[in-house]
mmCIF file of C-alpha atoms in Angstrom:
data_model
loop_
_atom_site.group_PDB
_atom_site.id
_atom_site.type_symbol
_atom_site.label_atom_id
_atom_site.label_comp_id
_atom_site.label_asym_id
_atom_site.label_seq_id
_atom_site.Cartn_x
_atom_site.Cartn_y
_atom_site.Cartn_z
ATOM 1 C CA UNK A 766 71.938 49.191 -33.681
ATOM 2 C CA UNK A 767 73.695 46.734 -35.990
ATOM 3 C CA UNK A 768 76.010 48.045 -38.687
ATOM 4 C CA UNK A 769 73.841 46.995 -41.675
ATOM 5 C CA UNK A 770 71.123 49.350 -40.425
ATOM 6 C CA UNK A 771 73.335 52.432 -40.217
ATOM 7 C CA UNK A 772 73.109 53.404 -43.889
ATOM 8 C CA UNK A 773 69.296 52.912 -44.122
ATOM 9 C CA UNK A 774 68.883 54.935 -40.919
ATOM 10 C CA UNK A 775 71.130 57.742 -42.212
ATOM 11 C CA UNK A 776 69.246 57.912 -45.526
ATOM 12 C CA UNK A 777 65.747 57.788 -44.028
ATOM 13 C CA UNK A 778 66.286 60.074 -41.023
ATOM 14 C CA UNK A 779 66.153 63.455 -42.866
ATOM 15 C CA UNK A 780 62.763 62.565 -44.397
ATOM 16 C CA UNK A 781 61.455 61.481 -40.991
ATOM 17 C CA UNK A 782 62.739 64.804 -39.625
ATOM 18 C CA UNK A 783 60.951 66.594 -42.459
ATOM 19 C CA UNK A 784 57.651 65.023 -41.399
ATOM 20 C CA UNK A 785 58.265 65.795 -37.719
ATOM 21 C CA UNK A 786 59.071 69.449 -38.435
ATOM 22 C CA UNK A 787 55.988 69.835 -40.609
ATOM 23 C CA UNK A 788 53.862 68.891 -37.576
ATOM 24 C CA UNK A 789 55.996 70.721 -35.012
ATOM 25 C CA UNK A 790 54.668 73.891 -33.310
ATOM 26 C CA UNK A 791 56.250 77.101 -34.565
ATOM 27 C CA UNK A 792 57.596 77.969 -31.101
ATOM 28 C CA UNK A 793 59.766 74.859 -30.899
ATOM 29 C CA UNK A 794 60.624 74.511 -34.601
ATOM 30 C CA UNK A 795 64.195 75.780 -34.319
ATOM 31 C CA UNK A 796 65.222 73.624 -31.353
ATOM 32 C CA UNK A 797 63.636 70.560 -32.955
ATOM 33 C CA UNK A 798 65.419 71.243 -36.260
ATOM 34 C CA UNK A 799 68.809 71.563 -34.535
ATOM 35 C CA UNK A 800 68.359 68.331 -32.582
ATOM 36 C CA UNK A 801 67.043 66.317 -35.533
ATOM 37 C CA UNK A 802 69.775 67.549 -37.871
ATOM 38 C CA UNK A 803 72.488 66.724 -35.312
ATOM 39 C CA UNK A 804 71.161 63.154 -34.975
ATOM 40 C CA UNK A 805 71.068 62.792 -38.763
ATOM 41 C CA UNK A 806 74.638 64.058 -39.056
ATOM 42 C CA UNK A 807 75.805 61.562 -36.420
ATOM 43 C CA UNK A 808 74.114 58.685 -38.240
ATOM 44 C CA UNK A 809 75.667 59.704 -41.566
ATOM 45 C CA UNK A 810 79.152 59.954 -40.062
ATOM 46 C CA UNK A 811 78.799 56.494 -38.493
ATOM 47 C CA UNK A 812 77.500 55.072 -41.788
ATOM 48 C CA UNK A 813 80.441 56.587 -43.697
ATOM 49 C CA UNK A 814 82.900 55.099 -41.195
ATOM 50 C CA UNK A 815 81.231 51.663 -41.188
ATOM 51 C CA UNK A 816 80.935 51.391 -44.978
ATOM 52 C CA UNK A 817 78.806 48.767 -46.684
ATOM 53 C CA UNK A 818 75.488 49.133 -48.456
ATOM 54 C CA UNK A 819 71.747 48.677 -48.208
ATOM 55 C CA UNK A 820 70.838 45.177 -49.389
ATOM 56 C CA UNK A 821 68.432 45.019 -52.323
ATOM 57 C CA UNK A 822 68.852 48.713 -53.213
ATOM 58 C CA UNK A 823 71.348 50.716 -55.307
ATOM 59 C CA UNK A 824 72.517 52.568 -52.183
ATOM 60 C CA UNK A 825 76.054 52.076 -50.935
ATOM 61 C CA UNK A 826 78.601 54.083 -48.995
ATOM 62 C CA UNK A 827 80.916 55.754 -51.544
ATOM 63 C CA UNK A 828 84.227 53.914 -51.829
ATOM 64 C CA UNK A 829 87.587 55.112 -50.526
ATOM 65 C CA UNK A 830 88.035 58.774 -49.751
ATOM 66 C CA UNK A 831 84.671 59.578 -51.364
ATOM 67 C CA UNK A 832 82.933 58.210 -48.246
ATOM 68 C CA UNK A 833 83.629 61.633 -46.692
ATOM 69 C CA UNK A 834 81.008 63.076 -49.058
ATOM 70 C CA UNK A 835 78.109 61.108 -47.534
ATOM 71 C CA UNK A 836 77.550 63.290 -44.417
ATOM 72 C CA UNK A 837 78.316 66.632 -46.111
ATOM 73 C CA UNK A 838 74.695 67.602 -46.996
ATOM 74 C CA UNK A 839 73.701 66.871 -43.395
ATOM 75 C CA UNK A 840 76.648 68.908 -42.100
ATOM 76 C CA UNK A 841 75.407 71.868 -44.126
ATOM 77 C CA UNK A 842 71.895 71.223 -42.825
ATOM 78 C CA UNK A 843 73.069 71.181 -39.196
ATOM 79 C CA UNK A 844 74.990 74.458 -39.583
ATOM 80 C CA UNK A 845 72.043 76.138 -41.301
ATOM 81 C CA UNK A 846 69.697 75.062 -38.498
ATOM 82 C CA UNK A 847 72.071 76.474 -35.865
ATOM 83 C CA UNK A 848 72.361 79.752 -37.772
ATOM 84 C CA UNK A 849 68.629 80.230 -38.339
ATOM 85 C CA UNK A 850 67.154 82.865 -35.995
ATOM 86 C CA UNK A 851 64.621 81.702 -33.413
ATOM 87 C CA UNK A 852 61.004 82.568 -34.152
ATOM 88 C CA UNK A 853 61.574 83.470 -37.805
ATOM 89 C CA UNK A 854 58.451 83.666 -39.959
ATOM 90 C CA UNK A 855 58.026 80.504 -42.031
ATOM 91 C CA UNK A 856 60.761 78.698 -40.116
ATOM 92 C CA UNK A 857 58.758 75.493 -39.800
ATOM 93 C CA UNK A 858 58.032 75.167 -43.532
ATOM 94 C CA UNK A 859 61.501 76.296 -44.560
ATOM 95 C CA UNK A 860 63.138 73.917 -42.087
ATOM 96 C CA UNK A 861 61.090 70.981 -43.368
ATOM 97 C CA UNK A 862 62.070 71.767 -46.967
ATOM 98 C CA UNK A 863 65.729 72.100 -45.988
ATOM 99 C CA UNK A 864 65.664 68.674 -44.297
ATOM 100 C CA UNK A 865 64.073 67.159 -47.398
ATOM 101 C CA UNK A 866 66.692 68.820 -49.586
ATOM 102 C CA UNK A 867 69.527 67.460 -47.440
ATOM 103 C CA UNK A 868 67.937 64.002 -47.397
ATOM 104 C CA UNK A 869 67.633 63.935 -51.176
ATOM 105 C CA UNK A 870 71.249 65.047 -51.583
ATOM 106 C CA UNK A 871 72.416 62.316 -49.170
ATOM 107 C CA UNK A 872 70.417 59.654 -51.038
ATOM 108 C CA UNK A 873 71.856 60.837 -54.379
ATOM 109 C CA UNK A 874 75.376 60.709 -52.920
ATOM 110 C CA UNK A 875 74.820 57.134 -51.747
ATOM 111 C CA UNK A 876 73.662 55.879 -55.165
ATOM 112 C CA UNK A 877 76.176 53.349 -56.472
ATOM 113 C CA UNK A 878 75.564 53.804 -60.221
ATOM 114 C CA UNK A 879 75.214 56.938 -62.384
ATOM 115 C CA UNK A 880 71.660 56.129 -63.548
ATOM 116 C CA UNK A 881 70.115 55.914 -60.079
ATOM 117 C CA UNK A 882 72.274 58.888 -59.070
ATOM 118 C CA UNK A 883 70.949 60.987 -61.965
ATOM 119 C CA UNK A 884 67.346 60.141 -61.063
ATOM 120 C CA UNK A 885 67.937 60.964 -57.384
ATOM 121 C CA UNK A 886 69.691 64.217 -58.275
ATOM 122 C CA UNK A 887 66.673 65.089 -60.398
ATOM 123 C CA UNK A 888 64.509 64.778 -57.302
ATOM 124 C CA UNK A 889 66.898 67.026 -55.370
ATOM 125 C CA UNK A 890 66.768 69.601 -58.169
ATOM 126 C CA UNK A 891 62.961 69.646 -58.217
ATOM 127 C CA UNK A 892 62.820 70.026 -54.430
ATOM 128 C CA UNK A 893 65.406 72.843 -54.572
ATOM 129 C CA UNK A 894 63.408 74.663 -57.252
ATOM 130 C CA UNK A 895 60.278 74.241 -55.112
ATOM 131 C CA UNK A 896 62.106 75.670 -52.092
ATOM 132 C CA UNK A 897 63.162 78.713 -54.093
ATOM 133 C CA UNK A 898 59.791 79.217 -55.806
ATOM 134 C CA UNK A 899 58.043 79.296 -52.423
ATOM 135 C CA UNK A 900 60.457 81.925 -51.051
ATOM 136 C CA UNK A 901 58.967 85.411 -50.957
ATOM 137 C CA UNK A 902 60.024 87.396 -54.015
ATOM 138 C CA UNK A 903 61.832 84.459 -55.634
ATOM 139 C CA UNK A 904 59.065 82.794 -57.654
ATOM 140 C CA UNK A 905 60.521 83.768 -61.033
ATOM 141 C CA UNK A 906 64.018 82.606 -60.041
ATOM 142 C CA UNK A 907 62.541 79.321 -58.806
ATOM 143 C CA UNK A 908 60.752 78.621 -62.078
ATOM 144 C CA UNK A 909 63.847 79.560 -64.094
ATOM 145 C CA UNK A 910 65.842 77.105 -61.989
ATOM 146 C CA UNK A 911 63.153 74.438 -62.420
ATOM 147 C CA UNK A 912 63.304 74.708 -66.221
ATOM 148 C CA UNK A 913 67.092 74.643 -66.161
ATOM 149 C CA UNK A 914 67.192 71.595 -63.869
ATOM 150 C CA UNK A 915 64.611 69.785 -65.980
ATOM 151 C CA UNK A 916 66.719 70.286 -69.114
ATOM 152 C CA UNK A 917 69.792 69.030 -67.234
ATOM 153 C CA UNK A 918 68.035 65.879 -66.039
ATOM 154 C CA UNK A 919 66.674 65.205 -69.546
ATOM 155 C CA UNK A 920 70.306 65.144 -70.688
ATOM 156 C CA UNK A 921 71.772 63.273 -67.711
ATOM 157 C CA UNK A 922 69.368 60.314 -67.565
ATOM 158 C CA UNK A 923 69.838 59.277 -71.241
ATOM 159 C CA UNK A 924 73.566 59.854 -70.798
ATOM 160 C CA UNK A 925 73.620 57.423 -67.878
ATOM 161 C CA UNK A 926 71.515 54.881 -69.816
ATOM 162 C CA UNK A 927 73.630 54.855 -72.992
ATOM 163 C CA UNK A 928 76.597 52.874 -71.563
ATOM 164 C CA UNK A 929 74.128 50.311 -70.166
ATOM 165 C CA UNK A 930 72.072 49.910 -73.347
ATOM 166 C CA UNK A 931 74.971 50.125 -75.820
ATOM 167 C CA UNK A 932 76.491 46.854 -77.054
ATOM 168 C CA UNK A 933 79.987 45.922 -75.989
ATOM 169 C CA UNK A 934 82.703 47.705 -77.897
ATOM 170 C CA UNK A 935 80.510 50.706 -78.789
ATOM 171 C CA UNK A 936 83.059 53.225 -77.580
ATOM 172 C CA UNK A 937 81.461 56.175 -79.353
ATOM 173 C CA UNK A 938 78.136 55.638 -77.576
ATOM 174 C CA UNK A 939 79.961 55.366 -74.261
ATOM 175 C CA UNK A 940 81.733 58.636 -74.979
ATOM 176 C CA UNK A 941 78.480 60.342 -75.971
ATOM 177 C CA UNK A 942 76.832 59.066 -72.810
ATOM 178 C CA UNK A 943 79.661 60.456 -70.698
ATOM 179 C CA UNK A 944 79.349 63.892 -72.311
ATOM 180 C CA UNK A 945 75.558 63.959 -71.858
ATOM 181 C CA UNK A 946 75.920 62.872 -68.226
ATOM 182 C CA UNK A 947 78.580 65.503 -67.489
ATOM 183 C CA UNK A 948 76.694 68.349 -69.158
ATOM 184 C CA UNK A 949 73.330 67.331 -67.663
ATOM 185 C CA UNK A 950 74.524 66.899 -64.090
ATOM 186 C CA UNK A 951 76.750 69.955 -64.440
ATOM 187 C CA UNK A 952 73.698 72.001 -65.397
ATOM 188 C CA UNK A 953 71.889 70.857 -62.257
ATOM 189 C CA UNK A 954 74.898 71.726 -60.068
ATOM 190 C CA UNK A 955 75.296 75.166 -61.625
ATOM 191 C CA UNK A 956 78.442 74.463 -63.624
ATOM 192 C CA UNK A 957 79.327 76.255 -66.842
ATOM 193 C CA UNK A 958 76.659 78.496 -68.432
ATOM 194 C CA UNK A 959 74.146 77.453 -65.758
ATOM 195 C CA UNK A 960 76.185 79.128 -62.998
ATOM 196 C CA UNK A 961 74.473 82.576 -63.058
ATOM 197 C CA UNK A 962 70.969 81.065 -62.776
ATOM 198 C CA UNK A 963 71.813 78.572 -60.018
ATOM 199 C CA UNK A 964 73.909 81.003 -57.982
ATOM 200 C CA UNK A 965 71.075 83.530 -58.097
ATOM 201 C CA UNK A 966 69.443 81.326 -55.455
ATOM 202 C CA UNK A 967 72.064 82.583 -53.011
ATOM 203 C CA UNK A 968 70.369 85.991 -52.978
ATOM 204 C CA UNK A 969 67.487 84.560 -51.001
ATOM 205 C CA UNK A 970 67.128 83.072 -47.536
ATOM 206 C CA UNK A 971 67.547 79.436 -46.619
ATOM 207 C CA UNK A 972 66.682 76.876 -47.890
ATOM 208 C CA UNK A 973 67.014 78.587 -51.260
ATOM 209 C CA UNK A 974 70.586 79.710 -50.560
ATOM 210 C CA UNK A 975 71.674 76.123 -49.839
ATOM 211 C CA UNK A 976 70.425 74.662 -53.137
ATOM 212 C CA UNK A 977 73.765 75.034 -55.010
ATOM 213 C CA UNK A 978 75.666 73.461 -52.103
ATOM 214 C CA UNK A 979 73.272 70.519 -51.775
ATOM 215 C CA UNK A 980 73.328 69.781 -55.515
ATOM 216 C CA UNK A 981 77.095 70.026 -56.014
ATOM 217 C CA UNK A 982 78.024 67.210 -53.579
ATOM 218 C CA UNK A 983 76.126 64.317 -55.268
ATOM 219 C CA UNK A 984 76.810 65.632 -58.767
ATOM 220 C CA UNK A 985 80.578 65.749 -58.335
ATOM 221 C CA UNK A 986 80.525 62.395 -56.520
ATOM 222 C CA UNK A 987 79.198 60.830 -59.756
ATOM 223 C CA UNK A 988 81.336 62.876 -62.134
ATOM 224 C CA UNK A 989 84.617 62.068 -60.364
ATOM 225 C CA UNK A 990 86.921 59.259 -61.407
ATOM 226 C CA UNK A 991 89.051 59.154 -64.518
ATOM 227 C CA UNK A 992 90.187 62.246 -66.394
ATOM 228 C CA UNK A 993 87.251 63.915 -68.169
ATOM 229 C CA UNK A 994 87.894 66.981 -70.266
ATOM 230 C CA UNK A 995 84.225 68.003 -70.355
ATOM 231 C CA UNK A 996 83.972 68.179 -66.550
ATOM 232 C CA UNK A 997 87.232 70.130 -66.293
ATOM 233 C CA UNK A 998 86.065 72.593 -68.948
ATOM 234 C CA UNK A 999 82.734 73.072 -67.151
ATOM 235 C CA UNK A 1000 84.608 73.786 -63.920
ATOM 236 C CA UNK A 1001 86.919 76.351 -65.534
ATOM 237 C CA UNK A 1002 83.976 78.046 -67.269
ATOM 238 C CA UNK A 1003 82.201 78.233 -63.904
ATOM 239 C CA UNK A 1004 85.217 79.908 -62.296
ATOM 240 C CA UNK A 1005 85.370 82.542 -65.039
ATOM 241 C CA UNK A 1006 81.605 83.182 -64.939
ATOM 242 C CA UNK A 1007 81.562 83.793 -61.167
ATOM 243 C CA UNK A 1008 84.803 85.800 -61.047
ATOM 244 C CA UNK A 1009 83.845 88.360 -63.712
ATOM 245 C CA UNK A 1010 80.875 89.873 -61.758
ATOM 246 C CA UNK A 1011 82.855 90.081 -58.500
ATOM 247 C CA UNK A 1012 84.253 93.560 -59.133
ATOM 248 C CA UNK A 1013 80.854 95.276 -58.977
ATOM 249 C CA UNK A 1014 79.294 92.932 -56.384
ATOM 250 C CA UNK A 1015 78.549 93.757 -52.762
ATOM 251 C CA UNK A 1016 80.517 92.086 -49.982
ATOM 252 C CA UNK A 1017 77.887 89.431 -49.234
ATOM 253 C CA UNK A 1018 77.281 88.749 -52.928
ATOM 254 C CA UNK A 1019 81.032 88.426 -53.454
ATOM 255 C CA UNK A 1020 81.235 85.724 -50.799
ATOM 256 C CA UNK A 1021 78.462 83.738 -52.473
ATOM 257 C CA UNK A 1022 80.228 84.064 -55.825
ATOM 258 C CA UNK A 1023 83.433 82.854 -54.155
ATOM 259 C CA UNK A 1024 81.510 79.795 -53.002
ATOM 260 C CA UNK A 1025 80.612 79.145 -56.638
ATOM 261 C CA UNK A 1026 84.307 79.477 -57.461
ATOM 262 C CA UNK A 1027 85.067 76.698 -54.972
ATOM 263 C CA UNK A 1028 82.397 74.487 -56.583
ATOM 264 C CA UNK A 1029 83.932 75.131 -60.012
ATOM 265 C CA UNK A 1030 87.390 74.275 -58.693
ATOM 266 C CA UNK A 1031 86.010 71.053 -57.181
ATOM 267 C CA UNK A 1032 84.585 70.172 -60.607
ATOM 268 C CA UNK A 1033 88.026 70.686 -62.150
ATOM 269 C CA UNK A 1034 89.542 68.384 -59.522
ATOM 270 C CA UNK A 1035 86.850 65.730 -60.045
ATOM 271 C CA UNK A 1036 87.339 65.887 -63.800
ATOM 272 C CA UNK A 1037 91.115 65.651 -63.530
ATOM 273 C CA UNK A 1038 90.777 62.298 -61.749
ATOM 274 C CA UNK A 1039 93.605 60.385 -60.124
ATOM 275 C CA UNK A 1040 94.281 60.208 -56.418
ATOM 276 C CA UNK A 1041 95.238 63.879 -56.155
ATOM 277 C CA UNK A 1042 92.118 64.979 -58.032
ATOM 278 C CA UNK A 1043 89.850 62.828 -55.874
ATOM 279 C CA UNK A 1044 91.301 64.049 -52.580
ATOM 280 C CA UNK A 1045 91.326 67.658 -53.856
ATOM 281 C CA UNK A 1046 87.659 67.467 -54.858
ATOM 282 C CA UNK A 1047 86.723 66.021 -51.458
ATOM 283 C CA UNK A 1048 88.682 68.748 -49.636
ATOM 284 C CA UNK A 1049 86.959 71.476 -51.655
ATOM 285 C CA UNK A 1050 83.481 69.981 -51.196
ATOM 286 C CA UNK A 1051 84.048 69.723 -47.434
ATOM 287 C CA UNK A 1052 84.968 73.421 -47.524
ATOM 288 C CA UNK A 1053 81.829 74.215 -49.532
ATOM 289 C CA UNK A 1054 79.674 72.326 -47.026
ATOM 290 C CA UNK A 1055 81.202 74.253 -44.109
ATOM 291 C CA UNK A 1056 81.204 77.662 -45.768
ATOM 292 C CA UNK A 1057 77.871 77.382 -47.603
ATOM 293 C CA UNK A 1058 75.590 78.380 -44.713
ATOM 294 C CA UNK A 1059 78.038 81.127 -43.629
ATOM 295 C CA UNK A 1060 78.824 82.678 -47.038
ATOM 296 C CA UNK A 1061 77.152 86.040 -47.417
ATOM 297 C CA UNK A 1062 76.584 86.374 -43.661
ATOM 298 C CA UNK A 1063 80.118 87.238 -42.495
ATOM 299 C CA UNK A 1064 80.447 90.704 -44.014
ATOM 300 C CA UNK A 1065 80.390 92.278 -40.552
ATOM 301 C CA UNK A 1066 83.528 92.557 -38.465
ATOM 302 C CA UNK A 1067 85.215 89.942 -36.306
ATOM 303 C CA UNK A 1068 88.279 87.735 -36.435
ATOM 304 C CA UNK A 1069 86.261 84.635 -37.385
ATOM 305 C CA UNK A 1070 84.663 86.517 -40.303
ATOM 306 C CA UNK A 1071 88.068 87.615 -41.600
ATOM 307 C CA UNK A 1072 89.400 84.063 -41.423
ATOM 308 C CA UNK A 1073 86.355 82.729 -43.242
ATOM 309 C CA UNK A 1074 86.967 85.242 -46.034
ATOM 310 C CA UNK A 1075 90.598 84.097 -46.151
ATOM 311 C CA UNK A 1076 89.390 80.506 -46.548
ATOM 312 C CA UNK A 1077 87.017 81.550 -49.338
ATOM 313 C CA UNK A 1078 89.946 83.315 -51.017
ATOM 314 C CA UNK A 1079 91.907 80.013 -51.080
ATOM 315 C CA UNK A 1080 94.586 81.300 -48.724
ATOM 316 C CA UNK A 1081 96.708 79.118 -46.414
ATOM 317 C CA UNK A 1082 96.535 77.516 -43.902
ATOM 318 C CA UNK A 1083 92.904 76.535 -44.532
ATOM 319 C CA UNK A 1084 91.479 73.437 -46.211
ATOM 320 C CA UNK A 1085 90.456 75.122 -49.529
ATOM 321 C CA UNK A 1086 94.115 76.027 -50.127
ATOM 322 C CA UNK A 1087 95.079 72.358 -49.787
ATOM 323 C CA UNK A 1088 92.344 71.449 -52.252
ATOM 324 C CA UNK A 1089 93.687 74.073 -54.665
ATOM 325 C CA UNK A 1090 97.220 72.645 -54.499
ATOM 326 C CA UNK A 1091 96.010 69.094 -55.138
ATOM 327 C CA UNK A 1092 93.771 70.274 -57.984
ATOM 328 C CA UNK A 1093 96.643 72.026 -59.731
ATOM 329 C CA UNK A 1094 98.797 68.904 -59.348
ATOM 330 C CA UNK A 1095 96.023 66.736 -60.803
ATOM 331 C CA UNK A 1096 95.429 69.100 -63.734
ATOM 332 C CA UNK A 1097 99.164 69.264 -64.481
ATOM 333 C CA UNK A 1098 99.124 65.483 -64.729
ATOM 334 C CA UNK A 1099 95.855 65.065 -66.693
ATOM 335 C CA UNK A 1100 95.628 68.188 -68.896
ATOM 336 C CA UNK A 1101 98.603 70.583 -68.640
ATOM 337 C CA UNK A 1102 97.098 72.927 -71.239
ATOM 338 C CA UNK A 1103 94.259 73.809 -68.842
ATOM 339 C CA UNK A 1104 96.525 75.016 -66.028
ATOM 340 C CA UNK A 1105 96.869 78.484 -67.586
ATOM 341 C CA UNK A 1106 93.123 79.222 -67.990
ATOM 342 C CA UNK A 1107 92.504 77.798 -64.518
ATOM 343 C CA UNK A 1108 95.015 80.053 -62.781
ATOM 344 C CA UNK A 1109 94.010 83.104 -64.852
ATOM 345 C CA UNK A 1110 90.491 82.742 -63.491
ATOM 346 C CA UNK A 1111 91.488 81.964 -59.916
ATOM 347 C CA UNK A 1112 93.993 84.776 -59.290
ATOM 348 C CA UNK A 1113 91.558 87.726 -59.707
ATOM 349 C CA UNK A 1114 88.822 85.765 -57.936
ATOM 350 C CA UNK A 1115 91.004 85.162 -54.882
ATOM 351 C CA UNK A 1116 92.137 88.797 -54.827
ATOM 352 C CA UNK A 1117 88.582 90.160 -55.022
ATOM 353 C CA UNK A 1118 87.231 87.756 -52.413
ATOM 354 C CA UNK A 1119 89.821 88.668 -49.803
ATOM 355 C CA UNK A 1120 89.353 92.443 -50.146
ATOM 356 C CA UNK A 1121 86.356 93.322 -47.968
ATOM 357 C CA UNK A 1122 86.177 96.300 -45.649
ATOM 358 C CA UNK A 1123 85.228 95.247 -42.142
ATOM 359 C CA UNK A 1124 82.138 96.845 -40.684
ATOM 360 C CA UNK A 1125 80.995 97.100 -37.093
ATOM 361 C CA UNK A 1126 79.681 93.959 -35.427
ATOM 362 C CA UNK A 1127 76.017 93.582 -34.543
ATOM 363 C CA UNK A 1128 73.777 91.190 -32.620
ATOM 364 C CA UNK A 1129 73.316 88.965 -35.672
ATOM 365 C CA UNK A 1130 77.058 88.605 -36.149
ATOM 366 C CA UNK A 1131 77.461 87.812 -32.453
ATOM 367 C CA UNK A 1132 74.895 85.029 -32.772
ATOM 368 C CA UNK A 1133 76.860 83.607 -35.705
ATOM 369 C CA UNK A 1134 80.187 83.776 -33.892
ATOM 370 C CA UNK A 1135 80.215 80.228 -32.500
ATOM 371 C CA UNK A 1136 79.347 78.467 -35.803
ATOM 372 C CA UNK A 1137 81.923 80.665 -37.578
ATOM 373 C CA UNK A 1138 84.652 79.683 -35.117
ATOM 374 C CA UNK A 1139 83.608 76.039 -35.438
ATOM 375 C CA UNK A 1140 83.900 76.272 -39.230
ATOM 376 C CA UNK A 1141 87.329 77.908 -38.909
ATOM 377 C CA UNK A 1142 88.507 75.157 -36.546
ATOM 378 C CA UNK A 1143 87.256 72.411 -38.868
ATOM 379 C CA UNK A 1144 88.908 74.030 -41.893
ATOM 380 C CA UNK A 1145 92.213 74.217 -40.016
ATOM 381 C CA UNK A 1146 91.853 70.614 -38.794
ATOM 382 C CA UNK A 1147 91.022 69.491 -42.309
ATOM 383 C CA UNK A 1148 94.183 71.097 -43.607
ATOM 384 C CA UNK A 1149 96.201 69.266 -40.952
ATOM 385 C CA UNK A 1150 94.623 65.932 -41.937
ATOM 386 C CA UNK A 1151 95.201 66.665 -45.626
ATOM 387 C CA UNK A 1152 98.858 67.469 -44.952
ATOM 388 C CA UNK A 1153 99.317 64.223 -43.018
ATOM 389 C CA UNK A 1154 97.698 62.237 -45.843
ATOM 390 C CA UNK A 1155 99.903 63.938 -48.426
ATOM 391 C CA UNK A 1156 103.089 63.359 -46.411
ATOM 392 C CA UNK A 1157 102.292 59.678 -45.952
ATOM 393 C CA UNK A 1158 101.687 59.311 -49.701
ATOM 394 C CA UNK A 1159 97.914 58.907 -49.569
ATOM 395 C CA UNK A 1160 97.201 61.889 -51.834
ATOM 396 C CA UNK A 1161 99.820 61.252 -54.457
ATOM 397 C CA UNK A 1162 99.160 61.163 -58.147
#
């Protein structure tokens, strides 16, 4: 396969997989989903390494370090397929929706301009709301999320259009467009006041539980760049809103809230901008992609489960800790006044996430052991790579 075809193949494969799974017999749905998602992940990794774009379309591999974001939705998809139990009721329909959700998130991440990205993210949001609304017992949550996402898209699309339609030198319109884009896309990703509604999806089974993870990757890819106070404020508000309910939450619920804390911290890093902010946001989103399918499922005992909770609690030597360090450096450079509120929200959140009483292991936890160890190994390897990049000067301010 020639290199120009890698990106089109990576973007189209999840939708082809969605069609195949919809016609697949229930008995072989899980094995087919694992194989198809692994192929899609391989294509996305190759496309991110090769770079380039899709001629005649707005799709292009994200530039620089942001190219790491392209395969992240498919990495989450692959892990979720491996973790799904064989023979589960509704596995075929849920697997098809999850593949479509990952495909939409990958397409939105590959969009080169904010306008096409906002439209693509709107499609992801509608598909996520549909996935939640069709989950047993989650219809009301799905419709609440649909209304919230619709309001976010109605803000984001005009915000992306204003800089294009405004005459040259109209700085105020550009600024208004940036605020509308940040608030609209942030609403879709569950940032700021939208966090409780979006994170409520984590209470349900996949694909509903993966909706916040899938939406956050393309949203923060388009909100990153130069210092933006609105994005940083949305991230800090998200951290506070997910940390406050942690005290009374169960162990599994606390892990899902900690995942929302990582998304909020990634938004702060993306809003802070600069090289450190960009690399920090990528490190945190890689952590979210790895931990998303496992959050809320590792409350039982085991060494891998304890290490995953340590990673969620932003403790060394795992990749989220490196993202935290780079985020603080970027915020100190871009907006020193926000360092205090950021740390005041993170300290109790990290303390509450790490304190979980281990319970006895069971068959389900044994089945999740291999993916958990794989996630731990990747988080450790990511921290090593991040350290090497920082030492060589690649993650400087």
